[in-house]
Amino acid sequence: MTVFQKIIDGEIPARIVYEDEHCLAFHDVSPQAPVHVLLIPRKPVVSLDELTEQDTQLSGHLLTMVPRIAEMLGLTDGYRTVINTGGHGGQTVFHLHIHIMGGRPLAWPPG
Ligand code: 5GP
């Protein structure tokens, strides 16, 4: 079981900023920017690679929630969204998540 599943199940604490029946957003435990939140589906999708046609509505919901959560977080000057996938993508937790980062200008490209 992943650490994000434990957060969904309430087994470990998280600083939750938004939740509904389909998803959950909480502060990253090791923030890489002044604001660094993770948005995850409650459904245990491993990564982008595991999404199926059945997840089209869920995927759309997650994406639609990003600007709303960014607004809640006060990210009025913009923000970065990142989805790391697999080893070369730098994924370390194998439950799909969207990083929402902001609060300072962010460099591009990433390393
Ligand atoms: P990935 O590297 O898979 O794209 O991102 C995983 C993220 O999860 C990392 O930014 C890491 O800091 C965060 N993370 C790992 N364990 C925990 C945890 O127990 N709680 C929270 N809130 N974030 C975590």
mmCIF file of C-alpha atoms and ligand atoms in Angstrom:
data_model
loop_
_atom_site.group_PDB
_atom_site.id
_atom_site.type_symbol
_atom_site.label_atom_id
_atom_site.label_comp_id
_atom_site.label_asym_id
_atom_site.label_seq_id
_atom_site.Cartn_x
_atom_site.Cartn_y
_atom_site.Cartn_z
ATOM 1 C CA MET A 1 0.000 0.000 0.000
ATOM 2 C CA THR A 2 1.320 3.465 -0.886
ATOM 3 C CA VAL A 3 1.707 6.338 1.551
ATOM 4 C CA PHE A 4 -0.999 8.216 -0.385
ATOM 5 C CA GLN A 5 -3.445 5.345 0.156
ATOM 6 C CA LYS A 6 -2.697 5.635 3.874
ATOM 7 C CA ILE A 7 -3.515 9.365 3.686
ATOM 8 C CA ILE A 8 -6.789 8.571 1.867
ATOM 9 C CA ASP A 9 -7.614 5.993 4.539
ATOM 10 C CA GLY A 10 -6.762 8.426 7.341
ATOM 11 C CA GLU A 11 -4.000 6.152 8.626
ATOM 12 C CA ILE A 12 -1.377 8.897 8.435
ATOM 13 C CA PRO A 13 -2.001 12.635 8.736
ATOM 14 C CA ALA A 14 -1.776 15.175 5.943
ATOM 15 C CA ARG A 15 -2.469 18.889 5.668
ATOM 16 C CA ILE A 16 -5.516 18.577 3.456
ATOM 17 C CA VAL A 17 -6.507 21.659 1.459
ATOM 18 C CA TYR A 18 -9.375 20.185 -0.585
ATOM 19 C CA GLU A 19 -11.322 16.941 -0.804
ATOM 20 C CA ASP A 20 -14.400 15.579 -2.505
ATOM 21 C CA GLU A 21 -15.720 12.127 -3.332
ATOM 22 C CA HIS A 22 -13.235 11.665 -6.186
ATOM 23 C CA CYS A 23 -10.021 13.385 -5.090
ATOM 24 C CA LEU A 24 -7.905 14.792 -2.303
ATOM 25 C CA ALA A 25 -5.335 17.613 -2.230
ATOM 26 C CA PHE A 26 -2.772 18.067 0.538
ATOM 27 C CA HIS A 27 0.536 19.803 1.182
ATOM 28 C CA ASP A 28 3.678 17.920 0.139
ATOM 29 C CA VAL A 29 5.683 16.813 3.164
ATOM 30 C CA SER A 30 8.901 18.013 1.474
ATOM 31 C CA PRO A 31 7.907 21.209 -0.358
ATOM 32 C CA GLN A 32 10.074 22.293 -3.297
ATOM 33 C CA ALA A 33 8.410 25.712 -3.523
ATOM 34 C CA PRO A 34 6.659 28.044 -1.037
ATOM 35 C CA VAL A 35 3.403 26.338 -2.031
ATOM 36 C CA HIS A 36 3.591 22.651 -2.983
ATOM 37 C CA VAL A 37 0.392 20.642 -2.973
ATOM 38 C CA LEU A 38 -0.368 17.178 -4.336
ATOM 39 C CA LEU A 39 -3.725 16.394 -5.954
ATOM 40 C CA ILE A 40 -4.594 12.695 -6.065
ATOM 41 C CA PRO A 41 -7.564 10.588 -7.114
ATOM 42 C CA ARG A 42 -9.110 8.472 -4.370
ATOM 43 C CA LYS A 43 -9.061 5.635 -6.897
ATOM 44 C CA PRO A 44 -5.668 3.877 -6.625
ATOM 45 C CA VAL A 45 -4.391 4.580 -10.152
ATOM 46 C CA VAL A 46 -0.665 3.789 -10.203
ATOM 47 C CA SER A 47 0.418 6.403 -12.738
ATOM 48 C CA LEU A 48 -0.632 8.130 -15.959
ATOM 49 C CA ASP A 49 0.329 4.886 -17.721
ATOM 50 C CA GLU A 50 -2.472 3.024 -15.923
ATOM 51 C CA LEU A 51 -5.301 5.379 -16.908
ATOM 52 C CA THR A 52 -8.020 3.764 -19.040
ATOM 53 C CA GLU A 53 -11.069 4.967 -20.961
ATOM 54 C CA GLN A 54 -13.039 4.402 -17.756
ATOM 55 C CA ASP A 55 -10.963 7.138 -16.114
ATOM 56 C CA THR A 56 -11.780 9.881 -18.641
ATOM 57 C CA GLN A 57 -14.268 11.603 -16.341
ATOM 58 C CA LEU A 58 -11.969 11.254 -13.333
ATOM 59 C CA SER A 59 -9.016 12.669 -15.289
ATOM 60 C CA GLY A 60 -11.101 15.618 -16.411
ATOM 61 C CA HIS A 61 -12.240 16.236 -12.857
ATOM 62 C CA LEU A 62 -8.669 16.243 -11.554
ATOM 63 C CA LEU A 63 -7.532 18.679 -14.235
ATOM 64 C CA THR A 64 -10.543 20.910 -13.695
ATOM 65 C CA MET A 65 -9.838 21.054 -9.969
ATOM 66 C CA VAL A 66 -6.246 22.287 -10.467
ATOM 67 C CA PRO A 67 -7.061 25.977 -11.098
ATOM 68 C CA ARG A 68 -9.670 25.963 -8.350
ATOM 69 C CA ILE A 69 -7.165 24.599 -5.835
ATOM 70 C CA ALA A 70 -4.516 27.035 -7.110
ATOM 71 C CA GLU A 71 -6.961 29.866 -6.472
ATOM 72 C CA MET A 72 -7.665 28.544 -2.946
ATOM 73 C CA LEU A 73 -3.908 28.550 -2.349
ATOM 74 C CA GLY A 74 -3.584 32.150 -3.508
ATOM 75 C CA LEU A 75 -1.423 31.342 -6.541
ATOM 76 C CA THR A 76 -2.543 34.452 -8.437
ATOM 77 C CA ASP A 77 0.770 34.889 -10.288
ATOM 78 C CA GLY A 78 0.775 31.415 -11.825
ATOM 79 C CA TYR A 79 1.949 27.981 -10.830
ATOM 80 C CA ARG A 80 3.579 24.811 -12.130
ATOM 81 C CA THR A 81 1.813 21.456 -12.494
ATOM 82 C CA VAL A 82 3.903 18.293 -12.789
ATOM 83 C CA ILE A 83 3.015 14.622 -13.149
ATOM 84 C CA ASN A 84 6.067 12.395 -12.771
ATOM 85 C CA THR A 85 5.644 8.996 -14.440
ATOM 86 C CA GLY A 86 7.865 5.968 -13.914
ATOM 87 C CA GLY A 87 11.562 5.757 -13.160
ATOM 88 C CA HIS A 88 12.920 8.265 -15.658
ATOM 89 C CA GLY A 89 10.005 10.559 -14.854
ATOM 90 C CA GLY A 90 11.144 10.674 -11.243
ATOM 91 C CA GLN A 91 8.020 9.082 -9.794
ATOM 92 C CA THR A 92 8.597 7.887 -6.236
ATOM 93 C CA VAL A 93 5.044 7.278 -4.996
ATOM 94 C CA PHE A 94 3.086 4.919 -7.217
ATOM 95 C CA HIS A 95 -0.328 6.481 -6.819
ATOM 96 C CA LEU A 96 -1.118 9.045 -9.538
ATOM 97 C CA HIS A 97 -0.600 12.621 -8.319
ATOM 98 C CA ILE A 98 -0.430 16.108 -9.762
ATOM 99 C CA HIS A 99 2.109 18.430 -8.163
ATOM 100 C CA ILE A 100 0.817 22.015 -7.888
ATOM 101 C CA MET A 101 3.723 24.331 -7.102
ATOM 102 C CA GLY A 102 4.041 28.079 -6.837
ATOM 103 C CA GLY A 103 4.703 31.084 -4.661
ATOM 104 C CA ARG A 104 7.894 32.070 -6.511
ATOM 105 C CA PRO A 105 9.080 32.133 -10.138
ATOM 106 C CA LEU A 106 9.994 28.580 -11.178
ATOM 107 C CA ALA A 107 12.842 27.812 -13.568
ATOM 108 C CA TRP A 108 12.392 25.889 -16.813
ATOM 109 C CA PRO A 109 13.454 23.355 -17.996
ATOM 110 C CA PRO A 110 13.655 21.016 -15.001
ATOM 111 C CA GLY A 111 16.765 18.876 -14.483
HETATM 112 P P1 5GP B 1 6.864 11.944 -7.053
HETATM 113 O O1 5GP B 1 8.350 11.984 -6.842
HETATM 114 O O2 5GP B 1 6.329 10.535 -6.990
HETATM 115 O O3 5GP B 1 6.383 12.700 -8.243
HETATM 116 O O4 5GP B 1 6.244 12.757 -5.831
HETATM 117 C C1 5GP B 1 5.969 12.190 -4.598
HETATM 118 C C2 5GP B 1 5.832 13.324 -3.620
HETATM 119 O O5 5GP B 1 5.223 12.834 -2.448
HETATM 120 C C3 5GP B 1 7.174 13.943 -3.196
HETATM 121 O O6 5GP B 1 7.182 15.328 -3.520
HETATM 122 C C4 5GP B 1 7.224 13.696 -1.693
HETATM 123 O O7 5GP B 1 7.800 14.757 -0.978
HETATM 124 C C5 5GP B 1 5.761 13.485 -1.345
HETATM 125 N N1 5GP B 1 5.537 12.632 -0.205
HETATM 126 C C6 5GP B 1 6.126 11.433 0.048
HETATM 127 N N2 5GP B 1 5.665 10.918 1.202
HETATM 128 C C7 5GP B 1 4.752 11.805 1.675
HETATM 129 C C8 5GP B 1 3.927 11.822 2.846
HETATM 130 O O8 5GP B 1 3.943 10.912 3.689
HETATM 131 N N3 5GP B 1 3.109 12.896 3.009
HETATM 132 C C9 5GP B 1 3.054 13.923 2.099
HETATM 133 N N4 5GP B 1 2.216 14.922 2.360
HETATM 134 N N5 5GP B 1 3.825 13.929 0.983
HETATM 135 C C10 5GP B 1 4.659 12.890 0.796
#
